[in-house]
Each structure stands twice: as structure tokens, then as C-alpha cells.
Amino acid sequence: MEAMRQEIILGCVFIYLLLCIGVGLWAMRRTKSAGDFFVAGRGLGPVVISLAVFSSTLSGFGFVGGPGLVYATGLSSVWMAVCSALGFATGYYLISKRIRMIAEVRDTMSMPDVVFARYGSETARLLTAATIILGVLGYLATQILAMALVLQSILSATDMLADISLLACVVISSAVLIFYCVTGGIIASVYTDLVQGIVMIISGALVVITAYSVFGGGFTEVSSILLEKDGEDIMPFGTLGSMASLSWYFLFGLGLAGQPHVASKMMMNRKLSDNRVVLPMTIFGYVIAAMLWVSVGVVMRALVLGDVALPLGAPDEAAPAFLSTYAHPLLAGIVFAGLFAAIMSTADSFLNIGAAAIIHDIPKAIRGKSLNNELFWARASTVGLAVFAAAIALYSGDLVAILGAFGWGTFAAALVPVILIGLNWKQASAKAAIVSISISLLINFVIQLYGIKVPYGISTGFLAMLTSMILFIGISLLEKPKKLPYDIDRIMDL
Amino acid sequence: MKLIHVVFALLLVVAGITIFVLTSEPPLNAAGIASDSIKGVSLGGDGAARLSTIGDAPLYFQIAVILLAVCLLMMGVNPKRRDTLFKGLMAGAGAFALFAWIMLYTSYQDYLATGQTDIVAGFPVPTNWFFWGVWGSFVVFNMIYVVFFNRYFLHPDDEKTFQDLVAELKTEKGGA
């Protein structure tokens, strides 16, 4: 079986891609309106929602970037994963009920719709849509690039496609993504998320077992090697130190609920009472899949620092190198498919919310109504957005890295105060929402654009989020409370 | 004092500690040292030296963040449903989260002072507090959500009120 390793990996990935195309075709028959395209007609069950929420949260970053970061900096980045219990708690305590209720009474399709319903401000809606487009472009470009790089690494290992170009890999992987997103919209997206979530859970569990058996002494031997060679890396704050780690905990823990691709899924469930089941299932799935992040990272670091393996060319090679060297060919195949799953499940969510911002939210904010024939334009803008993001991924040089880093922090800093606090505090004002979104964008952009290094490795997204939260509450407290629309006022009493 | 005022005060505390840290002169290896021999890998070096200029600022920072998180979570429950049991549950879960954090921090300080630590279940003691304590303490809040869902998070009366609101709005729309 070892001799057939590349063929097995390729076969697993091929089957997975075919499955995505099949789901797209199936979902096309169920997508009859823009409401179906963007929020699945608010008719999804708890299993689909929970797997969609966790798989779109744990993107390709968790499967490639995460192990790479642990290899490079020890456990510092694991604060981004350990905070998931807080992140999902804030999401379900603070927004899941109200966002779903607002979706039902106002027929909202997107986060900017919810912001408009809450604040009655077209400017706030426009700024939210602009934030989403900026964040989506960065995130989507990095996901497409990651998808193409993984495909290139698989195909170039075969004799027939040894010289395949990155452009060809971008075209192949984007074509599958675009196909199922255009044909089936969010229905295809969440049902592929279901498949992707299951693949990610299986991959996570199997990889931990494999990682455990790399050293005869299991993780105890891994820890002993790392304690001897450095020590700080296997301690809770890793090599980046305590303030860098804790700033990530703040940003990722309190910021998860502000991620539009996660929060918008909370509008799609059939029944409010499903949330009781969705929350634990989401956490379970996330934890199992995230174990890959930690286990592969620490094992690869121990192998290299312990002089058992040669240093990697780059930290992001940690997961692929581990799979190609230590995993059974069939497991490697499943995990590579899981890797595609992780990337695609996030990318399809971004395509969906980005398309909604372009054809639904911005026209509504500017001319007071959405476009005619929204479903057609939703499909057209999905293609346009994917092609534009692919072009950024291929030709923008450093811009893709800047936009990618900009993603999570942008969403968290701009949307957490407006959504998380705003849906639970009646005095929150439109002016505060506008100022906090604008300032958070400004801080994030200036720091990223000018490459400003923050002392102690403190996250720039954290600084932007903290500032926007303080401004949001401070400005709202200074203003006189305004009367809310009747329906929103009643919902906020529940 | 309303919860939002406590949240605002805690955010200012977090901001104050952050400003203190940002204005402290960072030691040479504050955010790690690049390895000479391995590309892309950094080392932590002397952990105690990294804290020399900021002292216990990380300890207080995270205490404020945990309290902030608990207050925010409490805001998600309708004020009229925040009974004594609910406040007790949140206080208990919050105390557990603080305990886990303090155990993590003090066991890490012990390691910095002595250079020694036990390995339990494959990982050093402070790392176990990190994996299971920091993560697990907030799982308690998720368990509260699941167990007390109908009592605090979607009370049958609230569900009924919402259904009435939907029906009322539909009737209004139909009339208009």
C-alpha cells in the first residue's frame, strides 16, 4: 500500500471533490429564491447547523497554519483554539436567539440586514457590508491560495503532473468551489459543510492517535524533548510569551461571535430550541478536529529540535510533512481530503456572505432596495467574487498576506460591539456603531499597512477590538437613549 | 450598578493594563528569539526575564478578561430571569475559571523559578491547566446553557410571546 501512497491520496481528494459537485447539483434543485440562496430558507436542522458552524470556524488555518504555528512558536497559538469554549458560549448566550428572532420578523438575509434592523441606520448597514467585503476578500484569497498550494503538492508528487503550475491548481480548485456555491448557494455550502465537518472530525481523531505513536514514549517523550531543548515552547504561553497569547485569547474568544460567516449560520436553524443541541455538538466537533492542530505541531517540533527529523523548509509544511512521513497512506488520503474540507467549508461561507454584501446589502443601503432578480445576481456575484479573490491570491504579492491577517481581527473588532453588545443593550446607539466600526477598520488597516510591530507580540486585532468596544459603550452612554422599533424592542425584552 | 457599567469598567481595566505593558521597555526576547539553525522556528529562552519589566500584568489582565467574559455572558439572559440560582451558577463557574487561570499562572511561575515541572498525561502541569482548565472552565458555561436552556435562555413564556409577536406582525402586514 505504501507504494501507492500518492495514488491513494489523490483518489481520496478526487472522491471528496466529486462529492462536493454532487451536493451542489442536489442543492440546486432546492434553491429557488435569494432567501434559499443566502439563509437556506431558515429550515436547517441541528446536526447540519452545528457541523456548519464548527467547520467554517476551523478553516484551513486550523489544519495547516495551526500546526505550522505550533512548530514555529510552541503553544502560543493554541490560545486561539482553547478559547473556543468561551467563543461558542458568547455566540449562543448573546446572539443566537435574538439574531434568529430578528431574521424571522424582519426577513433578514445577512449581518448588515440585522445591523440595520437593530440601529435603523443605512450608514451602519453600509459600513458593515464594506467591512464584510474587505474581510472576505482577504480571507477568501488566502483560502484559495492554500487550497491551490495543497493541490499542487499532491499533484506534483505524481509522475504525470509533476510540473503542474500554481495557476492550474487555482483554476481546478476554484472551479469546484464556484460550481457548488453558484448552483446551490448556502444550501450546498452547509451540506458540504456537513460532509466536511465529518471528514475533519475523523481526520482529527485519527491524526492524534498517529501523532501519539510517533515516539515510543508518546506525548510524555515529546514534552521531555521540548523541555530539554527550550522549555518555554511546551509551556502555556509558548515562545511568543504571555501577552501575545492572552491578546489572542481575547480576540478569538470574545471575537468568535462577531465572525459573520459563523453568526449568519445562527439565522438559518429551523427552531430556536435546536440551539440547546447545536452548542454541545459544535464544541465537540471543534475540539476533536482542533486536536490535529496541537498534536501534529508539537510532534513535528520535537522531531526537529530533537534531531530526529530534518528542519522543514517553512512552518506551514508541518502538517503535509507529518502526513507524508508518519501517517498510513489511507489516513494521509483522508486527512488531505479533510484539509480541502477545512479550507472549502470556510471559503464557501465567505463567498456566500460576500455575495450577499455586494448584491443585497450595499444596494439596499444606497438606494433603499435590493436588486431585481436577486437570485441571478447572487450567482453572478459569487463567480465574480471568487475570480477576483483568486486573482488577488495569484498576483497581489504581499497584499494577500496583509488581507489574510486583516480578516479575523477586522470582523471581531468591527462587529463584536455592534452585534454582541448591541443586541443585548437597548441604549446602544447607531452613532456608536458607526464610530466603532470606522475606528476599528482604521486601526487594523494602518497597523497592517505600515507593518507596525506591537511590543510583546500583542495582537493588532486585539487592540482594534478593545478600542472599538470602549468607544461603542462610551459613546452610547453619553447619548440619550432612543426609542427602538416596536418589534426589536419586544425581541430585546425576551 | 448595571452590568453594562461593570463591562465598561472592566474594559477600561484591560485597556489600562495593556497601556502599561505597551509602555514598558520590552526585554530582548519578549516575543521569542529566532533559532539560528532552524528556519522559521523561534525559541522562548529565559521566561522569567521576559516578565521582568511587566511583572504580574498578565495575571491581572486575564483576571479582568475572565470577569469581563462572565459579565458579558450574563447580559445574554433577560434581567427578569436572572434569579439567585442563575447568579450563583455564573459566580460558581466564574470562580472556577479564575481558579483554573490562577493554577496555570502559579504553576508556570513555579517552573520559571525552579526549572522543574512534572509531566502529567503527556504534558507539563501548567500546560495541563491550560488545556483542560482554561478550556474546561468555559465548557461549564456551555453546560449551564444546555441544562438550564428552558429556564434562562429560551423560556416557554418567551417563546410564546415571540410567536404572538410574529402573529401580530403578520396580521398588521396583512391588514396593510
XYZ file of C-alpha atoms in Angstrom:
670
model
C 0.000 0.000 0.000
C 2.956 2.317 0.706
C 3.943 2.177 -2.979
C 0.502 3.509 -3.908
C 0.616 6.410 -1.383
C 0.215 9.276 -3.897
C -2.497 7.453 -5.851
C -4.461 6.801 -2.639
C -4.171 10.437 -1.539
C -5.197 11.637 -4.988
C -8.113 9.185 -5.019
C -9.418 10.406 -1.639
C -9.214 14.041 -2.698
C -10.871 13.253 -6.044
C -13.754 11.419 -4.345
C -14.201 14.330 -1.954
C -14.297 16.885 -4.800
C -16.837 14.753 -6.676
C -18.952 14.649 -3.531
C -18.927 18.465 -3.382
C -20.062 18.661 -7.013
C -22.821 16.128 -6.288
C -24.054 18.164 -3.305
C -24.047 21.292 -5.482
C -26.255 19.623 -8.087
C -28.618 18.289 -5.423
C -28.853 21.690 -3.704
C -29.530 23.491 -6.979
C -32.980 21.884 -7.072
C -33.745 23.254 -3.616
C -32.564 26.812 -4.322
C -35.469 28.765 -5.734
C -35.066 32.234 -4.219
C -32.470 34.624 -2.791
C -33.704 33.614 0.667
C -32.844 29.993 -0.129
C -29.500 31.084 -1.576
C -28.413 33.160 1.432
C -30.137 31.706 4.518
C -31.415 28.318 3.323
C -34.991 29.437 3.912
C -34.270 29.204 7.687
C -35.048 25.498 7.624
C -31.879 23.680 8.686
C -31.720 21.015 11.381
C -29.377 20.981 14.415
C -26.806 18.498 13.066
C -26.287 20.475 9.859
C -26.071 23.784 11.720
C -23.602 22.543 14.349
C -21.250 20.959 11.815
C -21.519 24.024 9.566
C -20.698 26.368 12.464
C -17.646 24.436 13.637
C -16.257 23.555 10.212
C -16.487 27.123 8.963
C -14.827 28.339 12.184
C -11.891 25.940 11.889
C -10.667 26.847 8.431
C -7.617 25.640 6.533
C -5.750 27.774 9.038
C -6.535 25.247 11.745
C -5.296 22.316 9.654
C -2.228 23.919 8.014
C -1.446 27.238 9.702
C -2.164 25.937 13.225
C 0.315 23.007 13.201
C 2.768 25.329 11.434
C 2.476 27.910 14.202
C 2.963 25.290 16.935
C 6.027 24.009 15.069
C 7.353 27.574 14.848
C 6.363 29.074 18.211
C 5.268 26.285 20.545
C 1.892 26.526 22.257
C 1.318 30.301 21.884
C -1.203 29.914 19.059
C -3.146 27.192 20.888
C -4.822 30.004 22.857
C -6.776 30.619 19.648
C -8.227 27.098 19.918
C -8.524 26.769 23.710
C -10.731 29.866 23.770
C -13.327 28.053 21.633
C -15.413 27.123 24.693
C -15.702 30.831 25.548
C -16.209 31.789 21.911
C -19.129 29.453 21.324
C -20.612 30.357 24.736
C -20.671 34.067 23.834
C -22.220 33.211 20.477
C -25.043 31.166 21.955
C -25.634 33.199 25.126
C -25.585 36.570 23.435
C -26.690 36.410 19.830
C -28.109 33.076 18.667
C -31.647 33.694 19.983
C -32.052 37.346 19.046
C -30.434 37.074 15.620
C -32.785 34.205 14.729
C -35.818 36.113 16.040
C -34.868 39.247 14.075
C -34.358 37.085 10.985
C -37.914 35.814 11.319
C -39.707 39.118 11.935
C -37.620 41.213 9.506
C -36.827 38.534 6.913
C -33.111 39.352 7.176
C -30.626 37.562 4.946
C -27.310 38.911 6.226
C -25.489 40.578 9.110
C -25.842 44.066 7.595
C -29.621 43.427 7.487
C -29.517 42.630 11.221
C -27.453 45.753 11.922
C -29.988 47.868 10.026
C -32.903 46.257 11.869
C -31.246 46.961 15.233
C -29.988 50.510 14.625
C -32.219 51.776 11.800
C -29.149 53.277 10.122
C -28.275 52.799 6.452
C -24.748 54.095 7.181
C -24.235 51.354 9.780
C -25.555 48.816 7.248
C -23.202 50.135 4.543
C -20.170 50.098 6.861
C -20.966 46.557 7.986
C -21.250 45.437 4.345
C -17.972 47.197 3.473
C -16.256 45.526 6.447
C -17.533 42.154 5.286
C -16.303 42.679 1.724
C -12.838 43.773 2.909
C -12.542 40.865 5.335
C -13.966 38.366 2.860
C -11.558 39.342 0.075
C -8.579 38.770 2.338
C -9.846 35.565 3.859
C -11.054 34.160 0.557
C -7.798 34.934 -1.251
C -5.768 33.162 1.452
C -8.130 30.164 1.405
C -7.935 29.869 -2.387
C -4.157 30.145 -2.274
C -3.954 27.488 0.468
C -6.284 25.191 -1.496
C -4.160 25.565 -4.647
C -0.879 25.003 -2.778
C -2.196 21.792 -1.209
C -3.474 20.551 -4.579
C -0.152 21.415 -6.196
C 1.760 19.485 -3.515
C -0.428 16.418 -4.137
C -0.427 16.547 -7.946
C 3.242 17.425 -8.355
C 4.185 14.254 -6.484
C 2.723 12.167 -9.319
C 4.725 11.410 -12.446
C 2.092 12.667 -14.858
C 1.534 16.086 -13.255
C 4.950 16.756 -11.753
C 5.203 20.212 -13.370
C 1.677 21.441 -12.764
C 1.553 25.210 -12.243
C 0.008 27.073 -9.307
C -2.319 28.833 -11.763
C -3.705 25.483 -12.956
C -4.259 24.413 -9.353
C -6.047 27.687 -8.539
C -8.295 27.131 -11.573
C -9.125 23.492 -10.698
C -9.829 24.041 -7.012
C -11.713 27.327 -7.544
C -13.825 25.730 -10.269
C -15.170 23.098 -7.859
C -15.766 25.702 -5.153
C -17.525 28.072 -7.551
C -19.604 25.273 -9.030
C -21.258 24.142 -5.847
C -21.549 27.655 -4.398
C -23.198 29.025 -7.552
C -25.558 26.147 -8.136
C -26.643 25.518 -4.564
C -25.825 28.709 -2.639
C -25.847 28.365 1.143
C -27.771 25.069 0.951
C -24.850 23.489 -0.922
C -22.453 25.286 1.379
C -23.964 23.956 4.628
C -24.498 20.427 3.310
C -20.915 20.270 2.044
C -20.005 21.646 5.497
C -21.781 18.606 6.912
C -19.575 16.274 4.870
C -16.545 18.451 5.534
C -17.219 18.537 9.285
C -17.446 14.741 9.474
C -14.205 14.359 7.471
C -12.498 16.895 9.775
C -13.597 15.079 12.956
C -12.407 11.706 11.648
C -9.117 13.261 10.478
C -8.533 14.986 13.830
C -9.148 11.839 15.857
C -7.004 9.560 13.660
C -4.123 12.021 13.477
C -3.925 12.341 17.276
C -3.587 8.569 17.554
C -0.876 8.570 14.870
C 0.948 11.523 16.469
C 0.890 9.752 19.836
C 2.647 6.725 18.379
C 5.481 8.583 16.586
C 7.624 8.473 19.734
C 7.719 5.275 21.783
C 7.003 7.291 24.934
C 4.024 9.110 23.422
C 3.413 12.753 24.297
C 5.431 12.363 27.529
C 8.558 11.858 25.418
C 7.573 14.786 23.186
C 7.232 17.048 26.260
C 10.532 15.813 27.715
C 12.407 16.620 24.492
C 10.877 20.079 24.257
C 11.502 20.816 27.965
C 15.141 19.881 27.482
C 15.694 21.817 24.252
C 13.767 25.008 25.073
C 11.064 24.598 27.715
C 9.054 27.743 27.054
C 7.602 26.254 23.866
C 5.724 23.445 25.645
C 4.595 25.792 28.424
C 1.200 27.522 28.075
C 2.478 30.770 26.566
C 4.845 29.242 24.001
C 7.780 31.193 22.642
C 5.770 34.339 21.910
C 5.085 34.957 25.595
C 2.136 35.674 27.824
C 0.811 38.963 26.442
C 0.784 37.739 22.834
C -1.065 34.579 23.898
C -3.585 36.380 26.110
C -4.324 39.001 23.464
C -5.199 36.144 21.096
C -7.455 34.626 23.743
C -9.344 37.924 23.979
C -9.552 38.396 20.221
C -10.547 34.836 19.350
C -12.624 34.075 22.454
C -14.767 37.189 22.504
C -14.400 37.746 18.750
C -15.773 34.428 17.507
C -19.371 35.578 17.775
C -18.560 38.605 15.613
C -17.448 36.485 12.661
C -20.208 36.975 10.076
C -19.718 33.527 8.494
C -20.377 31.992 11.931
C -23.087 34.347 13.183
C -25.068 34.207 9.925
C -25.443 30.420 10.374
C -27.383 31.169 13.577
C -30.119 32.718 11.420
C -30.664 29.522 9.496
C -31.970 26.996 12.012
C -35.481 25.656 11.818
C -36.323 26.001 15.505
C -34.925 28.245 18.235
C -34.945 25.347 20.669
C -32.428 23.484 18.460
C -29.714 25.738 19.914
C -29.705 23.580 23.035
C -28.359 20.665 20.974
C -26.358 22.684 18.472
C -23.983 24.222 21.047
C -22.557 20.991 22.548
C -22.315 19.325 19.126
C -20.423 22.338 17.768
C -17.930 22.265 20.641
C -17.440 18.511 20.387
C -16.703 18.689 16.654
C -14.363 21.632 17.046
C -12.332 20.067 19.849
C -11.792 16.751 18.087
C -10.765 18.449 14.845
C -8.554 21.004 16.638
C -6.528 18.219 18.279
C -4.751 17.863 14.940
C -3.515 21.465 15.372
C -1.766 20.716 18.677
C -0.631 17.134 18.195
C 0.981 17.498 14.765
C 2.631 20.782 15.753
C 4.278 19.541 18.961
C 5.381 16.239 17.429
C 6.991 17.928 14.406
C 8.734 20.453 16.682
C 10.042 17.652 18.929
C 11.227 15.670 15.881
C 13.197 18.625 14.515
C 14.512 20.053 17.815
C 15.362 16.526 18.931
C 17.396 15.977 15.741
C 15.202 13.050 14.695
C 13.991 14.776 11.511
C 15.469 17.430 9.243
C 14.210 21.024 9.619
C 11.254 21.950 7.421
C 11.543 24.451 4.585
C 8.737 26.510 6.119
C 6.496 26.098 9.197
C 3.364 25.542 7.043
C 4.945 22.305 5.794
C 4.491 20.761 9.260
C 1.148 19.047 8.569
C 1.921 17.867 4.987
C 5.384 16.614 6.088
C 3.878 14.754 9.049
C 1.232 13.117 6.874
C 3.617 12.099 4.121
C 6.160 10.633 6.550
C 4.286 9.203 9.508
C 0.658 8.607 8.520
C -0.698 5.441 6.903
C -1.404 6.185 3.195
C -5.158 5.814 3.680
C -5.110 8.124 6.712
C -2.998 10.606 4.753
C -5.618 10.463 1.992
C -8.481 11.096 4.418
C -6.633 13.940 6.121
C -5.697 15.582 2.830
C -9.385 15.405 1.911
C -10.073 16.831 5.403
C -7.659 19.616 4.661
C -9.565 20.509 1.499
C -12.756 20.224 3.527
C -11.490 22.675 6.132
C -10.442 25.204 3.522
C -13.534 24.872 1.352
C -16.001 24.985 4.238
C -14.690 28.403 5.211
C -14.270 29.655 1.652
C -17.856 28.789 0.688
C -19.206 30.657 3.719
C -17.192 33.713 2.752
C -18.372 33.550 -0.842
C -21.952 33.482 0.398
C -21.737 36.412 2.824
C -19.574 38.395 0.384
C -22.120 37.935 -2.409
C -24.905 38.993 -0.029
C -22.988 42.172 0.856
C -22.476 43.037 -2.822
C -25.893 42.381 -4.307
C -28.192 42.700 -1.308
C -26.737 44.951 1.406
C -24.906 47.681 -0.485
C -27.769 48.335 -2.969
C -30.200 48.429 -0.038
C -28.008 50.875 1.895
C -27.500 53.161 -1.128
C -30.823 53.087 -2.984
C -33.140 51.725 -0.322
C -33.986 48.488 -2.131
C -32.179 45.408 -3.307
C -31.599 44.417 -6.936
C -34.290 42.881 -9.091
C -33.817 39.152 -9.733
C -31.582 38.765 -6.677
C -31.009 35.049 -7.237
C -29.416 35.626 -10.664
C -27.190 38.424 -9.354
C -26.299 36.351 -6.282
C -24.945 33.643 -8.565
C -23.176 36.141 -10.832
C -21.536 37.949 -7.917
C -20.420 34.638 -6.391
C -18.488 33.899 -9.598
C -17.121 37.451 -9.761
C -16.014 37.463 -6.128
C -14.284 34.081 -6.414
C -12.446 35.090 -9.599
C -11.388 38.423 -8.057
C -10.159 36.710 -4.875
C -8.275 34.128 -6.960
C -6.604 36.975 -8.881
C -5.602 38.619 -5.586
C -4.247 35.264 -4.385
C -2.135 34.861 -7.532
C -0.980 38.344 -8.382
C -1.117 40.654 -5.361
C 2.166 39.619 -3.746
C 2.247 40.762 -0.113
C -1.305 42.110 -0.259
C -2.762 38.631 0.192
C -0.856 38.156 3.455
C -1.906 41.594 4.695
C -5.548 40.988 3.819
C -5.445 37.495 5.303
C -4.063 38.755 8.603
C -6.650 41.521 8.449
C -9.598 39.063 8.288
C -10.462 37.754 11.762
C -9.373 40.903 13.599
C -11.394 43.083 11.215
C -14.588 41.152 11.759
C -14.102 40.844 15.513
C -13.175 44.481 16.086
C -15.885 45.912 13.859
C -18.777 43.593 14.583
C -18.441 42.347 18.188
C -19.546 45.609 19.822
C -22.270 46.233 17.258
C -23.745 42.736 17.309
C -22.733 41.111 20.585
C -23.327 44.100 22.847
C -25.819 45.909 20.633
C -28.301 43.019 20.596
C -28.246 42.851 24.401
C -28.268 46.512 25.388
C -31.067 48.811 24.318
C -29.109 52.029 24.834
C -26.508 51.100 22.198
C -26.738 53.789 19.519
C -26.322 53.995 15.747
C -23.711 56.733 16.127
C -21.652 54.490 18.434
C -21.953 51.649 15.915
C -20.738 53.856 13.048
C -17.803 55.275 15.032
C -16.678 51.910 16.428
C -16.778 50.156 13.035
C -14.902 53.031 11.353
C -12.213 53.315 14.040
C -11.654 49.557 14.174
C -11.144 49.447 10.384
C -8.766 52.389 10.576
C -6.653 50.866 13.373
C -6.460 47.464 11.677
C -5.604 48.918 8.271
C -2.989 51.403 9.497
C -1.152 48.815 11.607
C -1.203 46.186 8.835
C -0.420 48.578 6.005
C 2.541 50.233 7.721
C 3.749 46.945 9.215
C 3.827 48.426 12.733
C 5.285 45.938 15.223
C 3.412 45.929 18.518
C 5.629 45.250 21.584
C 5.353 41.868 23.341
C 3.743 40.389 20.212
C 0.353 41.773 21.250
C -2.225 41.184 18.517
C -3.233 44.229 16.468
C -6.743 42.835 16.130
C -6.999 42.800 19.921
C -6.008 46.478 20.111
C -8.612 47.387 17.486
C -11.311 45.301 19.168
C -10.639 46.694 22.642
C -10.709 50.262 21.312
C -13.930 49.737 19.381
C -15.667 48.112 22.377
C -14.707 51.008 24.663
C -15.780 53.598 22.088
C -19.043 51.806 21.406
C -20.125 51.658 25.044
C -18.683 55.078 25.931
C -20.445 56.918 23.089
C -23.722 55.090 23.720
C -23.592 56.001 27.426
C -23.092 59.670 26.534
C -26.127 59.722 24.246
C -29.758 59.928 25.252
C -31.492 56.555 24.816
C -33.637 56.454 21.673
C -36.882 54.573 21.193
C -36.383 51.290 19.354
C -38.735 49.959 16.678
C -41.608 48.039 18.276
C -40.576 44.559 17.089
C -36.897 44.967 18.003
C -37.815 46.393 21.408
C -40.062 43.395 22.113
C -37.385 40.911 20.967
C -34.771 42.535 23.202
C -37.111 42.055 26.152
C -37.083 38.271 25.652
C -24.843 49.465 39.017
C -25.917 47.916 35.741
C -23.976 45.097 34.098
C -23.017 47.319 31.163
C -21.252 49.700 33.571
C -19.259 46.785 35.017
C -18.395 45.651 31.462
C -17.260 49.185 30.604
C -15.166 49.413 33.790
C -13.532 46.041 33.084
C -12.737 47.074 29.504
C -11.018 50.160 30.901
C -9.034 47.965 33.313
C -7.936 45.734 30.399
C -7.018 48.860 28.419
C -5.075 50.275 31.387
C -3.036 47.086 31.810
C -2.427 46.952 28.050
C -1.166 50.536 28.022
C 1.120 49.742 30.971
C 2.560 46.756 29.083
C 2.925 48.661 25.802
C 4.798 51.479 27.521
C 7.138 49.116 29.417
C 10.521 48.641 27.789
C 10.320 45.127 26.256
C 13.204 42.762 27.142
C 15.267 41.422 24.258
C 13.330 38.158 23.877
C 9.865 39.455 24.836
C 8.232 37.695 21.879
C 10.777 34.887 21.375
C 14.199 34.531 19.742
C 14.633 33.260 16.182
C 16.543 29.965 16.073
C 19.994 30.243 14.497
C 19.896 26.802 12.942
C 16.238 26.071 12.148
C 14.405 28.234 9.626
C 11.089 29.697 10.807
C 11.406 28.376 14.372
C 11.634 30.577 17.446
C 12.726 29.734 20.991
C 11.345 31.114 24.223
C 14.629 31.448 26.069
C 14.569 32.804 29.601
C 10.872 33.005 30.513
C 11.452 34.871 33.774
C 13.435 37.590 32.005
C 10.519 38.151 29.649
C 8.334 39.147 32.574
C 10.957 41.320 34.248
C 9.519 44.656 33.138
C 5.816 43.844 33.296
C 5.724 41.710 36.445
C 2.319 40.153 37.081
C 0.499 42.268 34.485
C -0.554 39.118 32.541
C -2.119 37.658 35.708
C -4.299 40.727 36.305
C -5.016 41.147 32.600
C -6.538 37.680 32.349
C -8.458 38.031 35.627
C -10.096 41.145 34.160
C -10.803 39.316 30.885
C -12.443 36.378 32.686
C -14.634 38.726 34.751
C -15.485 40.626 31.569
C -16.471 37.398 29.815
C -18.722 36.351 32.724
C -20.458 39.757 32.776
C -20.977 39.671 29.012
C -22.436 36.169 29.215
C -24.814 37.323 31.964
C -26.047 40.100 29.663
C -27.374 37.404 27.338
C -30.072 36.441 29.845
C -33.167 38.554 30.276
C -32.722 40.637 33.503
C -36.056 39.456 34.890
C -34.918 35.838 34.611
C -31.581 36.384 36.380
C -32.646 34.768 39.658
C -30.443 33.815 42.603
C -29.705 30.381 41.151
C -28.559 31.908 37.861
C -26.308 34.405 39.623
C -24.956 31.576 41.787
C -24.253 29.405 38.739
C -22.459 32.216 36.948
C -20.481 33.143 40.069
C -19.518 29.487 40.614
C -18.485 28.944 37.005
C -16.619 32.269 37.007
C -14.803 31.305 40.229
C -13.787 28.000 38.620
C -12.446 29.844 35.564
C -10.430 32.172 37.826
C -9.161 29.188 39.838
C -8.001 27.374 36.686
C -6.248 30.513 35.451
C -4.510 31.144 38.791
C -3.383 27.495 38.960
C -1.979 27.812 35.427
C -0.176 31.040 36.250
C 1.250 29.963 39.616
C 2.407 26.563 38.341
C 4.109 28.354 35.438
C 5.767 30.773 37.897
C 6.982 27.759 39.887
C 8.508 26.339 36.720
C 10.210 29.652 35.955
C 11.622 29.787 39.481
C 12.855 26.185 39.698
C 13.169 24.998 36.084
C 11.332 21.852 37.192
C 7.857 20.572 36.421
C 6.047 17.253 36.457
C 4.659 15.732 33.304
C 1.091 14.530 33.733
C -0.955 12.857 30.976
C 1.802 13.639 28.477
C 2.208 17.361 29.200
C 3.768 19.620 31.867
C 1.476 20.597 34.761
C 0.956 24.263 33.691
C 0.113 23.050 30.178
C -2.498 20.672 31.577
C -4.113 23.606 33.419
C -4.049 25.423 30.081
C -5.590 22.615 28.004
C -8.129 21.319 30.476
C -8.518 24.172 32.973
C -8.823 27.208 30.723
C -10.860 25.359 28.106
C -12.842 23.228 30.569
C -13.823 26.104 32.817
C -15.736 27.724 29.967
C -17.251 24.399 28.985
C -19.045 24.739 32.341
C -20.828 27.824 30.961
C -21.839 25.785 27.927
C -23.189 23.067 30.214
C -25.240 25.679 32.077
C -26.675 26.720 28.713
C -27.685 23.155 27.882
C -29.042 22.164 31.308
C -30.913 25.397 32.055
C -31.901 26.195 28.486
C -35.644 26.405 29.102
C -35.269 28.227 32.385
C -32.928 31.032 31.322
C -32.211 31.042 27.613
C -35.495 30.208 25.911
C -38.245 30.177 28.496
C -41.532 28.716 27.205
C -43.229 32.033 28.079
C -40.705 33.926 25.963
C -41.193 31.517 23.077
C -44.947 32.048 23.313
C -44.515 35.842 23.482
C -42.334 35.687 20.378
C -44.850 33.575 18.482
C -47.556 36.083 19.440
C -45.344 38.914 18.183
C -44.812 37.131 14.842
C -48.566 36.541 14.512
C -49.305 40.178 15.421
C -46.835 41.492 12.837
C -48.243 39.160 10.184
C -51.762 40.394 10.912
C -50.566 44.011 10.675
C -48.882 43.289 7.343
C -51.990 41.523 6.086
C -54.163 44.478 7.175
C -51.873 46.987 5.485
